[in-house]
Amino acid sequence: MGDKHTRTLVIVTVALCVLVFVATGRTIGLDRALHLVSGRGVGETWFENPLYLIVEPAAVLVLVFTHAWRSRVLLAIPSIAMLVAVVEHAAFYRPHTMFSRADAVQLMLILCAVMAVGGLLLRMRERSRVALAAAAEERARRDERLDMARELHDVVAHHVTGMLVQAQAALVVAAQDKDKACAMLPGIVDGGTEALGAMSAMVRTLRDNGTATATTDLTADLHQLAEKSGLPVLANIELAEVRPELGRSVLRIVQEALTNVRKHAFDATRVEVDVRSTSEVLLLSVVDNGRTRPAHSGGFGLVGMRERVSELGGRFFAGATGDGWLVTAELPLEVRA
């Protein structure tokens, strides 16, 4: 609670405690109230009005509940104790027509305990809600960071790997044929230009509150990706219209799979890309016949692909086939609850 609300609550609590004690004193005699001596009252007063006798304990119970719910612990404990003390004092020493003295004391004690427990439960519920909200916010931030990391890896690795392969090839042939090596330079420049363009597009996406633009023609983009990969790709694409976020993820998975072929399967002579959709799922596979593949590449490509598929509610597999390497995914066409 804020300082202003805390001060107000303290003032109301003190004022009510004084009022209850004064009402008790006016009812049984102030000297008897101070010395806790029972005896006959001093005559009927407005404090014995039935309406007041209902409002007074109700106000006490509301304050007990409020302190248990909202006040700081160091304030709530003495405040509740003070309220319970004055209301129990009143229940014990004031005359009652409907209850005995013992019944009145027990009833108020039970009601105060119920209100305190209710306020405490509500406090715990609110704290749990705040903790859950904080955890959800942290998960959202983590997911956003992971998505950014995957995008950065997919975009940069794809283009930079192509540049690296061409540069390595140029170094190999430079000693024997400088003209052929020089002919490879424009491809490296084009790869760098495409990398910068992709990075700029990703930065614009992040500036637009993370709303990534998905592919509008997935079939055409997949064919273009296969043509620009520099690999002997045989593409078989049979797709119906898919939702934008699914199309974007499919494009990234295929892109990363082809990047891994270029990086790790140097002797691959055939790469087959198969993407087709059924009535319920989209099936994707990228398989190569390369055998030159280290057991542990140390990269995040497979992790990123697996995370993308998992977020879409699909299934993913990547591993050796005996004749090469296979990446396959099954993705639902519709969002699964």
mmCIF file of N, CA and C in Angstrom, residues 233-318:
data_model
loop_
_atom_site.group_PDB
_atom_site.id
_atom_site.type_symbol
_atom_site.label_atom_id
_atom_site.label_comp_id
_atom_site.label_asym_id
_atom_site.label_seq_id
_atom_site.Cartn_x
_atom_site.Cartn_y
_atom_site.Cartn_z
ATOM 1 N N VAL A 233 20.496 -29.139 -55.736
ATOM 2 C CA VAL A 233 19.226 -29.346 -55.051
ATOM 3 C C VAL A 233 18.155 -29.790 -56.037
ATOM 4 N N LEU A 234 17.421 -30.831 -55.656
ATOM 5 C CA LEU A 234 16.223 -31.255 -56.368
ATOM 6 C C LEU A 234 15.039 -30.928 -55.468
ATOM 7 N N ALA A 235 14.251 -29.920 -55.872
ATOM 8 C CA ALA A 235 13.166 -29.429 -55.026
ATOM 9 C C ALA A 235 11.826 -29.952 -55.511
ATOM 10 N N ASN A 236 11.058 -30.478 -54.592
ATOM 11 C CA ASN A 236 9.702 -30.942 -54.882
ATOM 12 C C ASN A 236 8.772 -30.225 -53.914
ATOM 13 N N ILE A 237 8.072 -29.209 -54.427
ATOM 14 C CA ILE A 237 7.232 -28.372 -53.576
ATOM 15 C C ILE A 237 5.787 -28.522 -54.025
ATOM 16 N N GLU A 238 4.946 -28.994 -53.133
ATOM 17 C CA GLU A 238 3.512 -29.123 -53.410
ATOM 18 C C GLU A 238 2.762 -28.576 -52.206
ATOM 19 N N LEU A 239 2.388 -27.309 -52.299
ATOM 20 C CA LEU A 239 1.827 -26.631 -51.137
ATOM 21 C C LEU A 239 0.501 -25.971 -51.453
ATOM 22 N N ALA A 240 -0.396 -26.050 -50.487
ATOM 23 C CA ALA A 240 -1.578 -25.188 -50.492
ATOM 24 C C ALA A 240 -1.224 -23.930 -49.709
ATOM 25 N N GLU A 241 -2.166 -23.036 -49.571
ATOM 26 C CA GLU A 241 -1.901 -21.795 -48.827
ATOM 27 C C GLU A 241 -1.710 -22.119 -47.345
ATOM 28 N N VAL A 242 -0.680 -21.533 -46.731
ATOM 29 C CA VAL A 242 -0.403 -21.768 -45.317
ATOM 30 C C VAL A 242 -0.402 -20.437 -44.589
ATOM 31 N N ARG A 243 -0.595 -20.499 -43.301
ATOM 32 C CA ARG A 243 -0.600 -19.280 -42.497
ATOM 33 C C ARG A 243 0.800 -18.657 -42.472
ATOM 34 N N PRO A 244 0.884 -17.326 -42.342
ATOM 35 C CA PRO A 244 2.166 -16.624 -42.498
ATOM 36 C C PRO A 244 3.269 -17.110 -41.567
ATOM 37 N N GLU A 245 2.966 -17.274 -40.270
ATOM 38 C CA GLU A 245 4.027 -17.675 -39.339
ATOM 39 C C GLU A 245 4.540 -19.073 -39.646
ATOM 40 N N LEU A 246 3.663 -19.938 -40.149
ATOM 41 C CA LEU A 246 4.103 -21.282 -40.542
ATOM 42 C C LEU A 246 5.002 -21.213 -41.770
ATOM 43 N N GLY A 247 4.606 -20.406 -42.758
ATOM 44 C CA GLY A 247 5.431 -20.266 -43.955
ATOM 45 C C GLY A 247 6.800 -19.708 -43.644
ATOM 46 N N ARG A 248 6.843 -18.752 -42.752
ATOM 47 C CA ARG A 248 8.131 -18.154 -42.381
ATOM 48 C C ARG A 248 9.034 -19.183 -41.707
ATOM 49 N N SER A 249 8.466 -20.002 -40.827
ATOM 50 C CA SER A 249 9.265 -21.014 -40.138
ATOM 51 C C SER A 249 9.733 -22.104 -41.095
ATOM 52 N N VAL A 250 8.876 -22.507 -42.021
ATOM 53 C CA VAL A 250 9.275 -23.521 -43.012
ATOM 54 C C VAL A 250 10.449 -23.010 -43.830
ATOM 55 N N LEU A 251 10.371 -21.759 -44.250
ATOM 56 C CA LEU A 251 11.457 -21.177 -45.045
ATOM 57 C C LEU A 251 12.756 -21.166 -44.254
ATOM 58 N N ARG A 252 12.697 -20.810 -42.986
ATOM 59 C CA ARG A 252 13.893 -20.751 -42.149
ATOM 60 C C ARG A 252 14.457 -22.158 -41.914
ATOM 61 N N ILE A 253 13.588 -23.154 -41.718
ATOM 62 C CA ILE A 253 14.075 -24.514 -41.470
ATOM 63 C C ILE A 253 14.802 -25.051 -42.696
ATOM 64 N N VAL A 254 14.202 -24.858 -43.876
ATOM 65 C CA VAL A 254 14.857 -25.313 -45.105
ATOM 66 C C VAL A 254 16.165 -24.558 -45.314
ATOM 67 N N GLN A 255 16.150 -23.261 -45.060
ATOM 68 C CA GLN A 255 17.355 -22.454 -45.222
ATOM 69 C C GLN A 255 18.468 -22.959 -44.313
ATOM 70 N N GLU A 256 18.146 -23.249 -43.063
ATOM 71 C CA GLU A 256 19.159 -23.730 -42.122
ATOM 72 C C GLU A 256 19.643 -25.118 -42.501
ATOM 73 N N ALA A 257 18.729 -25.970 -42.971
ATOM 74 C CA ALA A 257 19.135 -27.314 -43.381
ATOM 75 C C ALA A 257 20.107 -27.262 -44.552
ATOM 76 N N LEU A 258 19.849 -26.389 -45.535
ATOM 77 C CA LEU A 258 20.761 -26.244 -46.668
ATOM 78 C C LEU A 258 22.096 -25.639 -46.228
ATOM 79 N N THR A 259 22.036 -24.712 -45.286
ATOM 80 C CA THR A 259 23.270 -24.134 -44.754
ATOM 81 C C THR A 259 24.130 -25.206 -44.105
ATOM 82 N N ASN A 260 23.493 -26.100 -43.346
ATOM 83 C CA ASN A 260 24.238 -27.183 -42.703
ATOM 84 C C ASN A 260 24.856 -28.130 -43.731
ATOM 85 N N VAL A 261 24.175 -28.348 -44.846
ATOM 86 C CA VAL A 261 24.744 -29.196 -45.895
ATOM 87 C C VAL A 261 26.011 -28.556 -46.437
ATOM 88 N N ARG A 262 25.962 -27.272 -46.695
ATOM 89 C CA ARG A 262 27.149 -26.587 -47.236
ATOM 90 C C ARG A 262 28.289 -26.574 -46.228
ATOM 91 N N LYS A 263 27.962 -26.472 -44.953
ATOM 92 C CA LYS A 263 29.007 -26.373 -43.937
ATOM 93 C C LYS A 263 29.616 -27.728 -43.586
ATOM 94 N N HIS A 264 28.805 -28.769 -43.585
ATOM 95 C CA HIS A 264 29.247 -30.031 -43.004
ATOM 96 C C HIS A 264 29.260 -31.211 -43.972
ATOM 97 N N ALA A 265 28.610 -31.092 -45.123
ATOM 98 C CA ALA A 265 28.580 -32.210 -46.081
ATOM 99 C C ALA A 265 29.265 -31.776 -47.366
ATOM 100 N N PHE A 266 30.595 -31.678 -47.305
ATOM 101 C CA PHE A 266 31.347 -31.122 -48.424
ATOM 102 C C PHE A 266 31.276 -32.004 -49.674
ATOM 103 N N ASP A 267 31.048 -33.313 -49.480
ATOM 104 C CA ASP A 267 31.068 -34.222 -50.619
ATOM 105 C C ASP A 267 29.670 -34.551 -51.137
ATOM 106 N N ALA A 268 28.646 -33.810 -50.698
ATOM 107 C CA ALA A 268 27.281 -34.092 -51.138
ATOM 108 C C ALA A 268 27.134 -33.800 -52.633
ATOM 109 N N THR A 269 26.593 -34.749 -53.356
ATOM 110 C CA THR A 269 26.350 -34.576 -54.792
ATOM 111 C C THR A 269 24.857 -34.479 -55.108
ATOM 112 N N ARG A 270 24.032 -34.690 -54.091
ATOM 113 C CA ARG A 270 22.588 -34.595 -54.298
ATOM 114 C C ARG A 270 21.920 -34.151 -53.006
ATOM 115 N N VAL A 271 21.036 -33.166 -53.120
ATOM 116 C CA VAL A 271 20.241 -32.704 -51.983
ATOM 117 C C VAL A 271 18.786 -32.663 -52.429
ATOM 118 N N GLU A 272 17.941 -33.333 -51.692
ATOM 119 C CA GLU A 272 16.519 -33.358 -52.043
ATOM 120 C C GLU A 272 15.728 -32.581 -50.998
ATOM 121 N N VAL A 273 14.966 -31.620 -51.498
ATOM 122 C CA VAL A 273 14.094 -30.817 -50.634
ATOM 123 C C VAL A 273 12.658 -31.151 -51.005
ATOM 124 N N ASP A 274 11.926 -31.663 -50.055
ATOM 125 C CA ASP A 274 10.538 -32.054 -50.295
ATOM 126 C C ASP A 274 9.648 -31.332 -49.281
ATOM 127 N N VAL A 275 8.734 -30.513 -49.785
ATOM 128 C CA VAL A 275 7.795 -29.800 -48.919
ATOM 129 C C VAL A 275 6.408 -29.954 -49.531
ATOM 130 N N ARG A 276 5.524 -30.574 -48.777
ATOM 131 C CA ARG A 276 4.160 -30.758 -49.282
ATOM 132 C C ARG A 276 3.185 -30.702 -48.118
ATOM 133 N N SER A 277 1.962 -30.392 -48.439
ATOM 134 C CA SER A 277 0.935 -30.252 -47.412
ATOM 135 C C SER A 277 -0.190 -31.241 -47.653
ATOM 136 N N THR A 278 -0.750 -31.768 -46.558
ATOM 137 C CA THR A 278 -1.943 -32.608 -46.604
ATOM 138 C C THR A 278 -3.109 -31.780 -46.078
ATOM 139 N N SER A 279 -4.180 -32.423 -45.740
ATOM 140 C CA SER A 279 -5.342 -31.680 -45.244
ATOM 141 C C SER A 279 -5.116 -31.128 -43.844
ATOM 142 N N GLU A 280 -4.171 -31.710 -43.087
ATOM 143 C CA GLU A 280 -3.980 -31.309 -41.697
ATOM 144 C C GLU A 280 -2.569 -30.863 -41.363
ATOM 145 N N VAL A 281 -1.569 -31.396 -42.071
ATOM 146 C CA VAL A 281 -0.185 -31.099 -41.700
ATOM 147 C C VAL A 281 0.636 -30.722 -42.918
ATOM 148 N N LEU A 282 1.766 -30.085 -42.634
ATOM 149 C CA LEU A 282 2.764 -29.787 -43.654
ATOM 150 C C LEU A 282 3.973 -30.670 -43.380
ATOM 151 N N LEU A 283 4.412 -31.402 -44.402
ATOM 152 C CA LEU A 283 5.537 -32.318 -44.267
ATOM 153 C C LEU A 283 6.746 -31.733 -44.980
ATOM 154 N N LEU A 284 7.862 -31.742 -44.280
ATOM 155 C CA LEU A 284 9.086 -31.110 -44.791
ATOM 156 C C LEU A 284 10.243 -32.073 -44.602
ATOM 157 N N SER A 285 11.084 -32.200 -45.620
ATOM 158 C CA SER A 285 12.288 -33.011 -45.463
ATOM 159 C C SER A 285 13.401 -32.459 -46.349
ATOM 160 N N VAL A 286 14.607 -32.498 -45.827
ATOM 161 C CA VAL A 286 15.813 -32.122 -46.571
ATOM 162 C C VAL A 286 16.814 -33.239 -46.324
ATOM 163 N N VAL A 287 17.211 -33.942 -47.402
ATOM 164 C CA VAL A 287 18.109 -35.074 -47.265
ATOM 165 C C VAL A 287 19.254 -34.930 -48.260
ATOM 166 N N ASP A 288 20.457 -35.275 -47.823
ATOM 167 C CA ASP A 288 21.622 -35.215 -48.706
ATOM 168 C C ASP A 288 22.375 -36.538 -48.630
ATOM 169 N N ASN A 289 23.286 -36.732 -49.569
ATOM 170 C CA ASN A 289 24.081 -37.968 -49.598
ATOM 171 C C ASN A 289 25.524 -37.725 -49.188
ATOM 172 N N GLY A 290 25.752 -36.617 -48.487
ATOM 173 C CA GLY A 290 27.117 -36.318 -48.046
ATOM 174 C C GLY A 290 27.511 -37.126 -46.832
ATOM 175 N N ARG A 291 28.740 -37.594 -46.812
ATOM 176 C CA ARG A 291 29.242 -38.378 -45.685
ATOM 177 C C ARG A 291 30.219 -37.600 -44.823
ATOM 178 N N THR A 292 30.780 -36.516 -45.367
ATOM 179 C CA THR A 292 31.769 -35.742 -44.622
ATOM 180 C C THR A 292 31.045 -34.802 -43.674
ATOM 181 N N ARG A 293 30.723 -35.306 -42.503
ATOM 182 C CA ARG A 293 29.962 -34.511 -41.530
ATOM 183 C C ARG A 293 30.499 -34.804 -40.140
ATOM 184 N N PRO A 294 31.027 -33.790 -39.448
ATOM 185 C CA PRO A 294 31.549 -34.030 -38.100
ATOM 186 C C PRO A 294 30.435 -34.440 -37.147
ATOM 187 N N ALA A 295 30.824 -35.240 -36.156
ATOM 188 C CA ALA A 295 29.817 -35.728 -35.201
ATOM 189 C C ALA A 295 29.236 -34.599 -34.380
ATOM 190 N N HIS A 296 30.064 -33.599 -34.063
ATOM 191 C CA HIS A 296 29.592 -32.471 -33.244
ATOM 192 C C HIS A 296 30.047 -31.185 -33.923
ATOM 193 N N SER A 297 29.088 -30.496 -34.509
ATOM 194 C CA SER A 297 29.441 -29.258 -35.207
ATOM 195 C C SER A 297 29.582 -28.082 -34.262
ATOM 196 N N GLY A 298 28.932 -28.153 -33.090
ATOM 197 C CA GLY A 298 29.055 -27.079 -32.116
ATOM 198 C C GLY A 298 28.183 -25.885 -32.416
ATOM 199 N N GLY A 299 27.296 -25.971 -33.409
ATOM 200 C CA GLY A 299 26.449 -24.845 -33.764
ATOM 201 C C GLY A 299 25.080 -24.937 -33.121
ATOM 202 N N PHE A 300 24.228 -23.960 -33.475
ATOM 203 C CA PHE A 300 22.895 -23.890 -32.901
ATOM 204 C C PHE A 300 21.814 -24.125 -33.949
ATOM 205 N N GLY A 301 22.212 -24.561 -35.149
ATOM 206 C CA GLY A 301 21.243 -24.739 -36.218
ATOM 207 C C GLY A 301 20.173 -25.749 -35.885
ATOM 208 N N LEU A 302 20.570 -26.961 -35.451
ATOM 209 C CA LEU A 302 19.599 -27.995 -35.121
ATOM 210 C C LEU A 302 18.742 -27.585 -33.930
ATOM 211 N N VAL A 303 19.354 -26.919 -32.964
ATOM 212 C CA VAL A 303 18.595 -26.452 -31.799
ATOM 213 C C VAL A 303 17.525 -25.459 -32.231
ATOM 214 N N GLY A 304 17.912 -24.510 -33.092
ATOM 215 C CA GLY A 304 16.951 -23.524 -33.558
ATOM 216 C C GLY A 304 15.815 -24.139 -34.343
ATOM 217 N N MET A 305 16.135 -25.118 -35.225
ATOM 218 C CA MET A 305 15.084 -25.777 -36.000
ATOM 219 C C MET A 305 14.134 -26.538 -35.078
ATOM 220 N N ARG A 306 14.698 -27.253 -34.119
ATOM 221 C CA ARG A 306 13.860 -28.024 -33.190
ATOM 222 C C ARG A 306 12.952 -27.090 -32.385
ATOM 223 N N GLU A 307 13.467 -25.939 -31.960
ATOM 224 C CA GLU A 307 12.660 -24.989 -31.202
ATOM 225 C C GLU A 307 11.526 -24.417 -32.053
ATOM 226 N N ARG A 308 11.823 -24.101 -33.309
ATOM 227 C CA ARG A 308 10.784 -23.580 -34.195
ATOM 228 C C ARG A 308 9.648 -24.586 -34.349
ATOM 229 N N VAL A 309 10.004 -25.837 -34.599
ATOM 230 C CA VAL A 309 8.986 -26.876 -34.796
ATOM 231 C C VAL A 309 8.192 -27.086 -33.516
ATOM 232 N N SER A 310 8.872 -27.085 -32.372
ATOM 233 C CA SER A 310 8.192 -27.282 -31.094
ATOM 234 C C SER A 310 7.198 -26.162 -30.816
ATOM 235 N N GLU A 311 7.563 -24.918 -31.106
ATOM 236 C CA GLU A 311 6.678 -23.791 -30.869
ATOM 237 C C GLU A 311 5.416 -23.869 -31.726
ATOM 238 N N LEU A 312 5.513 -24.506 -32.889
ATOM 239 C CA LEU A 312 4.369 -24.644 -33.778
ATOM 240 C C LEU A 312 3.573 -25.920 -33.492
ATOM 241 N N GLY A 313 3.985 -26.673 -32.475
ATOM 242 C CA GLY A 313 3.255 -27.872 -32.105
ATOM 243 C C GLY A 313 3.519 -29.050 -33.011
ATOM 244 N N GLY A 314 4.675 -29.081 -33.683
ATOM 245 C CA GLY A 314 4.991 -30.154 -34.618
ATOM 246 C C GLY A 314 6.007 -31.134 -34.087
ATOM 247 N N ARG A 315 6.483 -31.995 -34.982
ATOM 248 C CA ARG A 315 7.499 -33.003 -34.641
ATOM 249 C C ARG A 315 8.708 -32.815 -35.540
ATOM 250 N N PHE A 316 9.891 -33.086 -34.981
ATOM 251 C CA PHE A 316 11.139 -32.817 -35.695
ATOM 252 C C PHE A 316 12.110 -33.970 -35.509
ATOM 253 N N PHE A 317 12.867 -34.250 -36.565
ATOM 254 C CA PHE A 317 13.928 -35.260 -36.486
ATOM 255 C C PHE A 317 15.082 -34.817 -37.370
ATOM 256 N N ALA A 318 16.292 -35.043 -36.884
ATOM 257 C CA ALA A 318 17.495 -34.789 -37.675
ATOM 258 C C ALA A 318 18.525 -35.835 -37.293
#
